[in-house]
mmCIF file of C-alpha atoms in Angstrom:
data_model
loop_
_atom_site.group_PDB
_atom_site.id
_atom_site.type_symbol
_atom_site.label_atom_id
_atom_site.label_comp_id
_atom_site.label_asym_id
_atom_site.label_seq_id
_atom_site.Cartn_x
_atom_site.Cartn_y
_atom_site.Cartn_z
ATOM 1 C CA MET A 186 -1.568 5.265 -30.276
ATOM 2 C CA ASP A 187 -3.952 4.158 -32.977
ATOM 3 C CA ALA A 188 -4.042 0.908 -30.924
ATOM 4 C CA LEU A 189 -5.001 2.529 -27.567
ATOM 5 C CA ILE A 190 -7.566 4.729 -29.527
ATOM 6 C CA SER A 191 -9.249 1.526 -31.329
ATOM 7 C CA ALA A 192 -9.007 -0.196 -27.950
ATOM 8 C CA LEU A 193 -10.973 2.737 -26.353
ATOM 9 C CA LEU A 194 -13.500 2.765 -29.064
ATOM 10 C CA LEU A 195 -14.348 -0.860 -28.813
ATOM 11 C CA GLN A 196 -12.807 -1.765 -32.269
ATOM 12 C CA THR A 197 -10.341 -4.467 -30.987
ATOM 13 C CA GLY A 198 -12.926 -7.425 -30.816
ATOM 14 C CA TYR A 199 -15.833 -8.625 -29.173
ATOM 15 C CA ASN A 200 -14.284 -10.501 -26.091
ATOM 16 C CA THR A 201 -12.118 -7.283 -25.349
ATOM 17 C CA ALA A 202 -15.159 -4.789 -25.839
ATOM 18 C CA LEU A 203 -17.134 -7.167 -23.412
ATOM 19 C CA VAL A 204 -14.232 -7.085 -20.831
ATOM 20 C CA SER A 205 -13.717 -3.583 -20.915
ATOM 21 C CA VAL A 206 -17.640 -2.732 -20.479
ATOM 22 C CA GLY A 207 -17.695 -5.410 -18.012
ATOM 23 C CA ALA A 208 -15.048 -3.657 -16.107
ATOM 24 C CA GLY A 209 -16.689 -0.346 -16.553
ATOM 25 C CA LEU A 210 -19.782 -1.546 -14.791
ATOM 26 C CA LEU A 211 -17.830 -2.988 -12.171
ATOM 27 C CA GLY A 212 -15.941 -0.076 -11.474
ATOM 28 C CA ALA A 213 -19.315 2.052 -11.507
ATOM 29 C CA SER A 214 -20.873 -0.234 -8.915
ATOM 30 C CA ALA A 215 -17.716 -0.276 -6.658
ATOM 31 C CA GLY A 216 -17.687 3.652 -6.714
ATOM 32 C CA ALA A 217 -21.320 3.578 -5.918
ATOM 33 C CA ILE A 218 -21.456 1.336 -3.031
ATOM 34 C CA GLY A 219 -17.871 2.629 -1.810
ATOM 35 C CA THR A 220 -19.386 5.890 -1.293
ATOM 36 C CA PHE A 221 -21.932 4.548 1.122
ATOM 37 C CA VAL A 222 -19.324 2.678 2.709
ATOM 38 C CA LEU A 223 -17.093 5.685 3.430
ATOM 39 C CA LEU A 224 -19.742 7.959 4.611
ATOM 40 C CA ARG A 225 -20.683 5.035 7.075
ATOM 41 C CA LYS A 226 -17.126 5.242 8.133
ATOM 42 C CA ARG A 227 -16.394 1.361 7.352
ATOM 43 C CA SER A 228 -14.324 1.616 4.323
ATOM 44 C CA LEU A 229 -11.518 -0.972 5.913
ATOM 45 C CA VAL A 230 -14.294 -3.743 6.146
ATOM 46 C CA THR A 231 -13.821 -3.815 2.370
ATOM 47 C CA ASP A 232 -10.168 -4.704 2.894
ATOM 48 C CA ALA A 233 -11.073 -7.060 5.324
ATOM 49 C CA ILE A 234 -13.760 -8.874 2.867
ATOM 50 C CA SER A 235 -11.109 -9.018 -0.096
ATOM 51 C CA HIS A 236 -8.389 -10.806 1.626
ATOM 52 C CA ALA A 237 -11.038 -12.949 3.237
ATOM 53 C CA THR A 238 -11.740 -14.392 -0.338
ATOM 54 C CA LEU A 239 -8.381 -15.948 -0.805
ATOM 55 C CA PRO A 240 -9.054 -19.433 1.300
ATOM 56 C CA GLY A 241 -12.243 -19.548 -0.183
ATOM 57 C CA LEU A 242 -10.782 -19.436 -3.796
ATOM 58 C CA ALA A 243 -7.935 -21.735 -2.976
ATOM 59 C CA LEU A 244 -10.467 -24.365 -1.277
ATOM 60 C CA ALA A 245 -12.714 -24.206 -4.399
ATOM 61 C CA PHE A 246 -9.941 -24.854 -6.722
ATOM 62 C CA ILE A 247 -8.910 -27.828 -4.314
ATOM 63 C CA ILE A 248 -12.367 -29.222 -4.513
ATOM 64 C CA MET A 249 -13.133 -28.735 -8.404
ATOM 65 C CA ALA A 250 -9.559 -30.259 -8.793
ATOM 66 C CA PHE A 251 -10.260 -33.341 -7.182
ATOM 67 C CA LEU A 252 -13.786 -33.838 -8.498
ATOM 68 C CA THR A 253 -13.479 -32.827 -12.227
ATOM 69 C CA GLY A 254 -9.658 -32.500 -12.637
ATOM 70 C CA ASP A 255 -9.745 -28.622 -13.350
ATOM 71 C CA GLY A 256 -10.176 -26.282 -10.516
ATOM 72 C CA ARG A 257 -10.268 -22.954 -12.622
ATOM 73 C CA TRP A 258 -14.014 -22.974 -13.393
ATOM 74 C CA MET A 259 -14.679 -19.352 -12.571
ATOM 75 C CA PRO A 260 -18.316 -19.547 -11.252
ATOM 76 C CA GLY A 261 -17.018 -22.039 -8.848
ATOM 77 C CA LEU A 262 -14.340 -20.212 -7.889
ATOM 78 C CA LEU A 263 -16.491 -17.013 -7.205
ATOM 79 C CA ILE A 264 -18.957 -19.082 -5.031
ATOM 80 C CA GLY A 265 -15.785 -20.253 -3.104
ATOM 81 C CA ALA A 266 -14.695 -16.620 -2.769
ATOM 82 C CA ALA A 267 -18.014 -15.472 -1.648
ATOM 83 C CA LEU A 268 -18.601 -17.957 0.880
ATOM 84 C CA SER A 269 -15.099 -17.348 2.535
ATOM 85 C CA ALA A 270 -15.796 -13.469 2.166
ATOM 86 C CA ALA A 271 -19.147 -13.763 3.859
ATOM 87 C CA ALA A 272 -17.763 -16.049 6.595
ATOM 88 C CA GLY A 273 -14.609 -13.111 7.051
ATOM 89 C CA LEU A 274 -17.308 -10.517 7.302
ATOM 90 C CA LEU A 275 -19.759 -12.333 9.860
ATOM 91 C CA GLY A 276 -16.231 -12.776 11.680
ATOM 92 C CA VAL A 277 -15.618 -8.984 12.125
ATOM 93 C CA ILE A 278 -19.773 -8.415 13.017
ATOM 94 C CA TRP A 279 -19.383 -11.324 15.791
ATOM 95 C CA ILE A 280 -16.066 -9.833 17.122
ATOM 96 C CA THR A 281 -17.447 -6.332 17.041
ATOM 97 C CA ARG A 282 -20.615 -6.980 18.666
ATOM 98 C CA ARG A 283 -19.907 -9.766 21.480
ATOM 99 C CA THR A 284 -16.661 -8.479 22.694
ATOM 100 C CA ARG A 285 -15.063 -5.444 23.703
ATOM 101 C CA LEU A 286 -12.817 -5.319 20.722
ATOM 102 C CA THR A 287 -13.301 -2.318 18.338
ATOM 103 C CA GLU A 288 -14.150 -2.848 14.639
ATOM 104 C CA ASP A 289 -10.492 -1.902 13.482
ATOM 105 C CA VAL A 290 -8.965 -4.843 15.601
ATOM 106 C CA ALA A 291 -11.435 -7.136 14.368
ATOM 107 C CA ILE A 292 -10.683 -6.308 10.810
ATOM 108 C CA GLY A 293 -7.076 -6.917 11.336
ATOM 109 C CA ALA A 294 -7.451 -10.217 13.211
ATOM 110 C CA VAL A 295 -9.644 -11.393 10.428
ATOM 111 C CA LEU A 296 -7.670 -9.917 7.366
ATOM 112 C CA SER A 297 -4.357 -11.474 8.523
ATOM 113 C CA VAL A 298 -5.852 -14.880 9.635
ATOM 114 C CA PHE A 299 -7.943 -15.495 6.474
ATOM 115 C CA PHE A 300 -4.989 -14.203 4.264
ATOM 116 C CA GLY A 301 -2.504 -16.568 6.124
ATOM 117 C CA LEU A 302 -5.078 -19.347 5.649
ATOM 118 C CA GLY A 303 -5.240 -18.691 2.117
ATOM 119 C CA VAL A 304 -1.279 -18.435 1.391
ATOM 120 C CA VAL A 305 -0.951 -22.056 3.043
ATOM 121 C CA LEU A 306 -3.807 -23.333 0.948
ATOM 122 C CA LEU A 307 -1.920 -21.915 -2.177
ATOM 123 C CA THR A 308 1.180 -23.753 -1.265
ATOM 124 C CA VAL A 309 -0.723 -26.912 -1.137
ATOM 125 C CA ILE A 310 -2.121 -26.075 -4.499
ATOM 126 C CA GLN A 311 1.129 -26.105 -5.868
ATOM 127 C CA SER A 312 1.993 -29.565 -4.868
ATOM 128 C CA LEU A 313 -0.888 -30.859 -6.753
ATOM 129 C CA ASP A 314 -0.781 -32.169 -10.215
ATOM 130 C CA SER A 315 -3.452 -30.114 -11.737
ATOM 131 C CA GLY A 316 -1.583 -27.117 -13.102
ATOM 132 C CA GLY A 317 -0.521 -25.372 -9.481
ATOM 133 C CA GLN A 318 -1.864 -21.912 -9.351
ATOM 134 C CA ALA A 319 -2.117 -21.429 -12.921
ATOM 135 C CA GLY A 320 -5.832 -20.446 -12.504
ATOM 136 C CA LEU A 321 -5.495 -18.307 -9.227
ATOM 137 C CA THR A 322 -2.697 -16.078 -10.214
ATOM 138 C CA GLY A 323 -5.131 -13.881 -12.067
ATOM 139 C CA PHE A 324 -7.178 -13.394 -8.874
ATOM 140 C CA LEU A 325 -4.413 -12.158 -7.011
ATOM 141 C CA LEU A 326 -3.510 -8.940 -9.147
ATOM 142 C CA GLY A 327 -6.420 -9.013 -11.559
ATOM 143 C CA SER A 328 -5.710 -10.038 -15.214
ATOM 144 C CA THR A 329 -8.071 -9.984 -18.273
ATOM 145 C CA ALA A 330 -5.944 -11.198 -20.401
ATOM 146 C CA GLY A 331 -7.483 -14.684 -21.754
ATOM 147 C CA MET A 332 -10.519 -14.139 -20.198
ATOM 148 C CA LEU A 333 -13.363 -16.071 -21.871
ATOM 149 C CA ARG A 334 -16.596 -14.920 -23.128
ATOM 150 C CA SER A 335 -18.934 -16.466 -20.717
ATOM 151 C CA GLU A 336 -16.440 -15.091 -17.814
ATOM 152 C CA ALA A 337 -16.677 -11.671 -19.257
ATOM 153 C CA GLU A 338 -20.318 -11.855 -19.615
ATOM 154 C CA THR A 339 -20.613 -13.368 -15.951
ATOM 155 C CA ILE A 340 -18.691 -10.177 -14.951
ATOM 156 C CA ALA A 341 -20.814 -7.537 -16.490
ATOM 157 C CA VAL A 342 -24.168 -8.903 -16.198
ATOM 158 C CA THR A 343 -23.385 -9.292 -12.117
ATOM 159 C CA ALA A 344 -21.716 -5.798 -12.103
ATOM 160 C CA ALA A 345 -24.727 -4.610 -14.007
ATOM 161 C CA LEU A 346 -27.295 -6.187 -11.423
ATOM 162 C CA THR A 347 -25.316 -4.988 -8.397
ATOM 163 C CA GLY A 348 -25.439 -1.336 -9.798
ATOM 164 C CA CYS A 349 -29.388 -1.656 -9.974
ATOM 165 C CA ALA A 350 -29.547 -2.791 -6.425
ATOM 166 C CA ILE A 351 -27.275 0.008 -5.182
ATOM 167 C CA PHE A 352 -29.723 2.280 -7.201
ATOM 168 C CA LEU A 353 -32.740 0.987 -5.457
ATOM 169 C CA LEU A 354 -31.186 1.084 -1.996
ATOM 170 C CA ARG A 355 -29.814 4.670 -2.288
ATOM 171 C CA ARG A 356 -32.317 6.149 -0.077
ATOM 172 C CA PRO A 357 -32.019 4.100 2.949
ATOM 173 C CA PHE A 358 -28.329 3.619 2.494
ATOM 174 C CA THR A 359 -28.060 7.756 2.825
ATOM 175 C CA LEU A 360 -30.370 8.014 5.824
ATOM 176 C CA VAL A 361 -28.472 5.169 7.502
ATOM 177 C CA CYS A 362 -25.143 6.690 6.690
ATOM 178 C CA PHE A 363 -25.939 10.486 7.998
ATOM 179 C CA ASP A 364 -28.474 9.794 10.900
ATOM 180 C CA GLN A 365 -29.319 6.243 12.236
ATOM 181 C CA ASP A 366 -31.409 7.365 14.756
ATOM 182 C CA TYR A 367 -33.851 9.612 12.257
ATOM 183 C CA ALA A 368 -33.433 6.457 9.896
ATOM 184 C CA THR A 369 -34.946 4.244 12.897
ATOM 185 C CA THR A 370 -37.771 6.674 13.499
ATOM 186 C CA ARG A 371 -38.776 6.712 9.887
ATOM 187 C CA GLY A 372 -39.044 2.885 10.080
ATOM 188 C CA ILE A 373 -35.798 1.756 8.758
ATOM 189 C CA ASP A 374 -33.962 -1.620 9.898
ATOM 190 C CA VAL A 375 -30.606 -0.050 10.484
ATOM 191 C CA ARG A 376 -29.071 -3.446 11.251
ATOM 192 C CA ARG A 377 -30.460 -4.809 7.888
ATOM 193 C CA VAL A 378 -29.436 -1.743 5.623
ATOM 194 C CA ASP A 379 -26.164 -2.319 7.005
ATOM 195 C CA LEU A 380 -26.037 -6.237 6.077
ATOM 196 C CA ALA A 381 -27.624 -5.106 2.784
ATOM 197 C CA MET A 382 -24.656 -2.489 2.144
ATOM 198 C CA MET A 383 -21.959 -5.246 3.236
ATOM 199 C CA GLY A 384 -23.565 -7.911 1.134
ATOM 200 C CA LEU A 385 -23.387 -5.535 -2.018
ATOM 201 C CA VAL A 386 -19.699 -4.747 -0.891
ATOM 202 C CA LEU A 387 -19.171 -8.479 -0.948
ATOM 203 C CA ALA A 388 -20.682 -8.929 -4.173
ATOM 204 C CA VAL A 389 -18.466 -6.156 -5.657
ATOM 205 C CA THR A 390 -15.330 -7.420 -4.363
ATOM 206 C CA VAL A 391 -15.968 -11.408 -5.331
ATOM 207 C CA ILE A 392 -16.990 -9.987 -9.055
ATOM 208 C CA GLY A 393 -14.040 -7.664 -9.322
ATOM 209 C CA LEU A 394 -11.693 -10.595 -8.119
ATOM 210 C CA LYS A 395 -10.699 -11.276 -11.876
ATOM 211 C CA VAL A 396 -10.660 -7.604 -13.012
ATOM 212 C CA ALA A 397 -8.788 -5.984 -10.383
ATOM 213 C CA GLY A 398 -7.451 -8.814 -7.647
ATOM 214 C CA LEU A 399 -8.101 -9.358 -4.209
ATOM 215 C CA VAL A 400 -4.950 -7.186 -3.413
ATOM 216 C CA LEU A 401 -6.092 -4.218 -5.150
ATOM 217 C CA ILE A 402 -9.802 -4.292 -5.472
ATOM 218 C CA VAL A 403 -10.172 -2.666 -2.313
ATOM 219 C CA ALA A 404 -8.494 0.670 -3.639
ATOM 220 C CA LEU A 405 -11.613 0.438 -6.336
ATOM 221 C CA THR A 406 -14.103 0.990 -3.516
ATOM 222 C CA ILE A 407 -12.196 3.299 -1.648
ATOM 223 C CA ILE A 408 -10.626 6.009 -3.996
ATOM 224 C CA PRO A 409 -13.425 6.889 -6.312
ATOM 225 C CA PRO A 410 -15.373 8.206 -3.542
ATOM 226 C CA VAL A 411 -12.846 9.780 -1.953
ATOM 227 C CA ALA A 412 -11.934 11.678 -5.123
ATOM 228 C CA ALA A 413 -15.455 12.843 -5.636
ATOM 229 C CA ARG A 414 -15.713 14.077 -1.899
ATOM 230 C CA PHE A 415 -13.386 16.873 -3.651
ATOM 231 C CA TRP A 416 -15.761 17.886 -6.110
ATOM 232 C CA THR A 417 -19.174 18.063 -4.250
ATOM 233 C CA ASN A 418 -20.699 18.368 -0.799
ATOM 234 C CA ARG A 419 -24.002 16.518 -1.736
ATOM 235 C CA PRO A 420 -24.180 12.800 -1.057
ATOM 236 C CA GLU A 421 -26.267 11.997 -4.174
ATOM 237 C CA ARG A 422 -23.975 13.904 -6.404
ATOM 238 C CA MET A 423 -21.012 12.225 -4.864
ATOM 239 C CA VAL A 424 -22.462 8.845 -5.750
ATOM 240 C CA LEU A 425 -22.682 9.904 -9.001
ATOM 241 C CA ILE A 426 -19.245 11.101 -9.291
ATOM 242 C CA ALA A 427 -17.590 8.482 -7.383
ATOM 243 C CA ALA A 428 -19.551 5.742 -10.013
ATOM 244 C CA LEU A 429 -18.342 7.750 -12.846
ATOM 245 C CA ILE A 430 -14.661 8.101 -11.826
ATOM 246 C CA GLY A 431 -14.805 4.108 -10.604
ATOM 247 C CA ALA A 432 -16.204 3.404 -14.363
ATOM 248 C CA ALA A 433 -13.562 5.507 -15.989
ATOM 249 C CA ALA A 434 -10.556 3.998 -14.234
ATOM 250 C CA ALA A 435 -11.614 0.389 -14.644
ATOM 251 C CA TYR A 436 -12.717 0.871 -18.176
ATOM 252 C CA GLY A 437 -9.186 2.722 -18.883
ATOM 253 C CA GLY A 438 -7.436 -0.299 -16.963
ATOM 254 C CA ALA A 439 -8.889 -2.846 -18.823
ATOM 255 C CA VAL A 440 -8.279 -1.225 -22.235
ATOM 256 C CA ILE A 441 -4.748 -0.840 -21.370
ATOM 257 C CA SER A 442 -3.969 -4.185 -20.360
ATOM 258 C CA SER A 443 -5.639 -5.619 -23.199
ATOM 259 C CA LEU A 444 -2.671 -4.017 -25.318
ATOM 260 C CA GLY A 445 0.010 -6.080 -23.650
ATOM 261 C CA GLU A 446 -0.037 -9.936 -22.794
ATOM 262 C CA ARG A 447 1.278 -9.456 -19.224
ATOM 263 C CA LEU A 448 0.115 -5.994 -18.065
ATOM 264 C CA PRO A 449 -1.684 -6.477 -15.019
ATOM 265 C CA THR A 450 -5.336 -5.177 -15.023
ATOM 266 C CA GLY A 451 -5.699 -4.336 -11.250
ATOM 267 C CA ALA A 452 -2.296 -2.548 -10.965
ATOM 268 C CA LEU A 453 -3.416 -0.259 -13.895
ATOM 269 C CA ILE A 454 -6.863 0.266 -12.469
ATOM 270 C CA VAL A 455 -5.299 1.462 -9.384
ATOM 271 C CA LEU A 456 -2.970 3.885 -10.843
ATOM 272 C CA LEU A 457 -5.628 5.324 -13.182
ATOM 273 C CA THR A 458 -7.777 5.678 -9.838
ATOM 274 C CA PHE A 459 -4.949 7.314 -8.317
ATOM 275 C CA GLY A 460 -4.310 9.727 -10.966
ATOM 276 C CA ILE A 461 -8.108 10.863 -11.204
ATOM 277 C CA PHE A 462 -7.703 11.370 -7.384
ATOM 278 C CA LEU A 463 -4.260 13.573 -7.468
ATOM 279 C CA PHE A 464 -6.135 15.725 -10.067
ATOM 280 C CA SER A 465 -8.971 16.133 -7.999
ATOM 281 C CA LEU A 466 -7.004 16.811 -5.196
ATOM 282 C CA ILE A 467 -5.069 19.629 -6.743
ATOM 283 C CA PHE A 468 -7.692 21.098 -9.171
ATOM 284 C CA SER A 469 -11.376 20.691 -7.953
ATOM 285 C CA PRO A 470 -12.791 23.967 -7.483
ATOM 286 C CA VAL A 471 -14.598 22.700 -4.319
ATOM 287 C CA ARG A 472 -12.029 21.143 -2.019
ATOM 288 C CA GLY A 473 -9.007 21.241 -3.997
ATOM 289 C CA VAL A 474 -5.760 22.392 -2.738
ATOM 290 C CA LEU A 475 -5.406 25.359 -5.169
ATOM 291 C CA ALA A 476 -9.042 26.452 -4.359
ATOM 292 C CA GLY A 477 -8.326 26.253 -0.466
ATOM 293 C CA SER A 478 -4.909 28.157 -1.025
ATOM 294 C CA TYR A 479 -6.865 31.175 -3.003
ATOM 295 C CA ALA A 480 -9.731 31.054 -0.482
ATOM 296 C CA GLN A 481 -7.306 31.395 2.265
ATOM 297 C CA PHE A 482 -5.250 34.041 0.403
ATOM 298 C CA VAL A 483 -8.729 36.121 -0.111
ATOM 299 C CA MET A 484 -9.548 35.608 3.557
ATOM 300 C CA ARG A 485 -6.182 36.692 4.662
ATOM 301 C CA LYS A 486 -6.610 39.854 2.367
ATOM 302 C CA ARG A 487 -9.917 40.730 3.577
ATOM 303 C CA VAL A 488 -8.616 40.283 7.468
ATOM 304 C CA HIS A 489 -5.938 43.117 6.768
ATOM 305 C CA GLU A 490 -8.255 45.216 4.881
ATOM 306 C CA ARG A 491 -10.924 45.112 7.423
ATOM 307 C CA GLN A 492 -8.511 45.792 10.298
ATOM 308 C CA GLY A 493 -6.855 48.402 8.213
ATOM 309 C CA LEU A 494 -10.004 50.321 7.831
ATOM 310 C CA LEU A 495 -11.017 50.126 11.195
ATOM 311 C CA ALA A 496 -7.338 51.219 12.350
ATOM 312 C CA LEU A 497 -8.025 54.610 9.748
ATOM 313 C CA ALA A 498 -11.245 55.164 11.378
ATOM 314 C CA ARG A 499 -9.766 55.317 14.559
ATOM 315 C CA ALA A 500 -6.799 57.557 13.623
ATOM 316 C CA GLU A 501 -4.540 54.840 14.803
ATOM 317 C CA PRO A 502 -1.037 53.968 12.948
ATOM 318 C CA ILE A 503 -0.825 50.970 11.002
ATOM 319 C CA TYR A 504 2.661 48.927 11.688
ATOM 320 C CA ASP A 505 1.920 45.714 9.691
ATOM 321 C CA PRO A 506 3.639 45.864 6.025
ATOM 322 C CA LEU A 507 0.943 43.598 4.505
ATOM 323 C CA THR A 508 -2.180 45.649 5.831
ATOM 324 C CA MET A 509 -0.267 49.021 4.492
ATOM 325 C CA ARG A 510 0.389 47.152 0.898
ATOM 326 C CA VAL A 511 -3.272 45.824 0.738
ATOM 327 C CA LEU A 512 -4.772 49.380 1.626
ATOM 328 C CA ARG A 513 -2.405 50.851 -0.918
ATOM 329 C CA ARG A 514 -3.339 48.417 -3.578
ATOM 330 C CA ALA A 515 -7.000 49.230 -2.933
ATOM 331 C CA GLY A 516 -6.526 52.989 -3.104
ATOM 332 C CA PHE A 517 -7.292 53.675 0.684
ATOM 333 C CA VAL A 518 -3.881 54.964 1.544
ATOM 334 C CA ARG A 519 -1.840 57.283 -0.574
ATOM 335 C CA PRO A 520 2.145 56.418 -0.912
ATOM 336 C CA ASP A 521 3.050 58.564 1.763
ATOM 337 C CA GLY A 522 0.606 56.691 4.050
ATOM 338 C CA VAL A 523 -1.779 59.257 4.369
ATOM 339 C CA PRO A 524 -5.479 58.243 3.882
ATOM 340 C CA SER A 525 -7.199 59.060 0.710
ATOM 341 C CA LEU A 526 -10.866 60.160 0.294
ATOM 342 C CA GLN A 527 -11.887 56.808 -0.989
ATOM 343 C CA GLY A 528 -10.156 55.518 2.245
ATOM 344 C CA ARG A 529 -11.877 57.680 4.621
ATOM 345 C CA ALA A 530 -15.176 56.803 2.953
ATOM 346 C CA ALA A 531 -14.355 53.095 3.385
ATOM 347 C CA ALA A 532 -13.236 53.200 6.916
ATOM 348 C CA ALA A 533 -16.461 54.930 7.942
ATOM 349 C CA ALA A 534 -18.569 52.536 6.008
ATOM 350 C CA ALA A 535 -16.284 49.631 7.722
ATOM 351 C CA VAL A 536 -17.219 51.537 11.107
ATOM 352 C CA ARG A 537 -20.868 51.447 10.506
ATOM 353 C CA ASP A 538 -20.821 47.775 8.929
ATOM 354 C CA GLU A 539 -18.998 46.644 12.104
ATOM 355 C CA ALA A 540 -21.726 48.460 14.386
ATOM 356 C CA LEU A 541 -24.343 46.474 12.339
ATOM 357 C CA TRP A 542 -22.650 43.189 12.631
ATOM 358 C CA GLU A 543 -22.545 43.921 16.402
ATOM 359 C CA LEU A 544 -26.381 44.796 16.874
ATOM 360 C CA TYR A 545 -27.024 41.487 14.530
ATOM 361 C CA ARG A 546 -25.397 39.387 16.756
ATOM 362 C CA ARG A 547 -27.015 40.573 19.940
ATOM 363 C CA GLU A 548 -30.578 40.698 18.779
ATOM 364 C CA PHE A 549 -30.484 37.857 16.803
ATOM 365 C CA PRO A 550 -27.806 35.314 18.315
ATOM 366 C CA SER A 551 -29.080 32.110 16.678
ATOM 367 C CA GLU A 552 -29.288 33.300 13.187
ATOM 368 C CA ALA A 553 -25.863 35.116 13.524
ATOM 369 C CA ALA A 554 -24.216 31.836 14.993
ATOM 370 C CA SER A 555 -25.043 30.067 11.568
ATOM 371 C CA ILE A 556 -22.950 32.746 9.377
ATOM 372 C CA GLU A 557 -19.420 32.400 8.589
ATOM 373 C CA TYR A 558 -16.976 35.186 8.442
ATOM 374 C CA GLN A 559 -18.892 37.771 10.310
ATOM 375 C CA GLY A 560 -17.421 41.119 10.101
ATOM 376 C CA LEU A 561 -15.058 40.028 7.103
ATOM 377 C CA VAL A 562 -17.792 40.550 4.516
ATOM 378 C CA PRO A 563 -20.155 43.487 4.348
ATOM 379 C CA ILE A 564 -23.251 42.706 6.361
ATOM 380 C CA SER A 565 -25.481 43.500 3.285
ATOM 381 C CA GLU A 566 -23.958 40.313 1.422
ATOM 382 C CA ALA A 567 -24.455 37.756 4.236
ATOM 383 C CA VAL A 568 -27.999 38.742 5.534
ATOM 384 C CA PRO A 569 -31.417 39.171 3.631
ATOM 385 C CA PRO A 570 -31.778 43.152 2.462
ATOM 386 C CA ASP A 571 -35.121 43.120 4.988
ATOM 387 C CA MET A 572 -32.970 42.151 7.912
ATOM 388 C CA VAL A 573 -30.386 45.009 6.660
ATOM 389 C CA THR A 574 -32.980 47.443 6.782
ATOM 390 C CA GLU A 575 -34.324 46.383 9.984
ATOM 391 C CA LEU A 576 -30.904 46.599 11.671
ATOM 392 C CA GLU A 577 -30.132 50.167 10.235
ATOM 393 C CA ARG A 578 -33.481 51.064 11.535
ATOM 394 C CA ARG A 579 -32.686 50.020 15.119
ATOM 395 C CA PHE A 580 -29.232 51.169 15.078
ATOM 396 C CA THR A 581 -30.624 54.751 13.796
ATOM 397 C CA LEU A 582 -33.012 54.557 16.844
ATOM 398 C CA LYS A 583 -30.466 53.714 19.384
ATOM 399 C CA GLY A 584 -28.168 56.799 17.838
ATOM 400 C CA ALA A 585 -30.882 59.050 17.992
#
């Protein structure tokens, strides 16, 4: 436990601290750009990009091994991965635009073909006399153990620059995600914005290969924004929350992996990210399961209470046990089933409220259409006070 606390407080050495900070910056960038990709409904493109990096990594390794005798120079591997991923991304775009095939079909084809080519090239590398796949295994599942200081600095600086680019482009990204026609009328080139978005996804994917691995980096761009969606309905807050979740998971995964020699960084990051997602799914007060169940319980109680009060006002018998139980607990009905004075007053108020709701829907249909749970909440809680006064005036005139 002491070792974990020391690692979390960046007290276990400069290299480990630099790797952890770099992983945190990478996670923040991945969560932020993943939010826009999720809102644009193109999350699976990140999966195609990550798998398309494998042949580029292998080819870069082979070329550098033949030229220098060592194919493990990380900048060269990342350049090869970027070129290969760009080819895969362009392949998806070309298939989608030039054929009748849908995007998911194009993604499946590119993903499988590029990954298959990468596996073949890895088999070729095993036969080389340059250390086999020793320099590539860390790119498959992620590994920060033994990472050089220069490699950690490259990841940290590049992740920070990518995060700055996402921050600068957040407004056109948001407009294109929600209404590309309106974005076009504002003079925004939707195609260029899409390319910039995919370019940043590509950059985050390539940077994160050493940290999370090409198999698992897709989780870092998808799960944080999905978890953030449970906490807010506003896109700008969703981007911020997703960035924080991604940063926390990547930082924590890198820290924990530094405590053991063979702990896979990518798997730990994904598990931490999933843990945050699970917590959000259950406990979020906005869209969580518990909050949804409680809201459903309250709504069901309101329906039974309202229908029970209207039945009391019409002197109709109530056969539903739940309705009677709700009315008894509210004090509207005595144990022998007879309405109490409080119940009679509430029933009269419910009838008047129902009449006001009906008048409001008839006189102001467009405004009424935008209000949820009409008739289940008092009209005074759903519309402005001056409108309630006007409705009561019209209701009184009609009654007179």
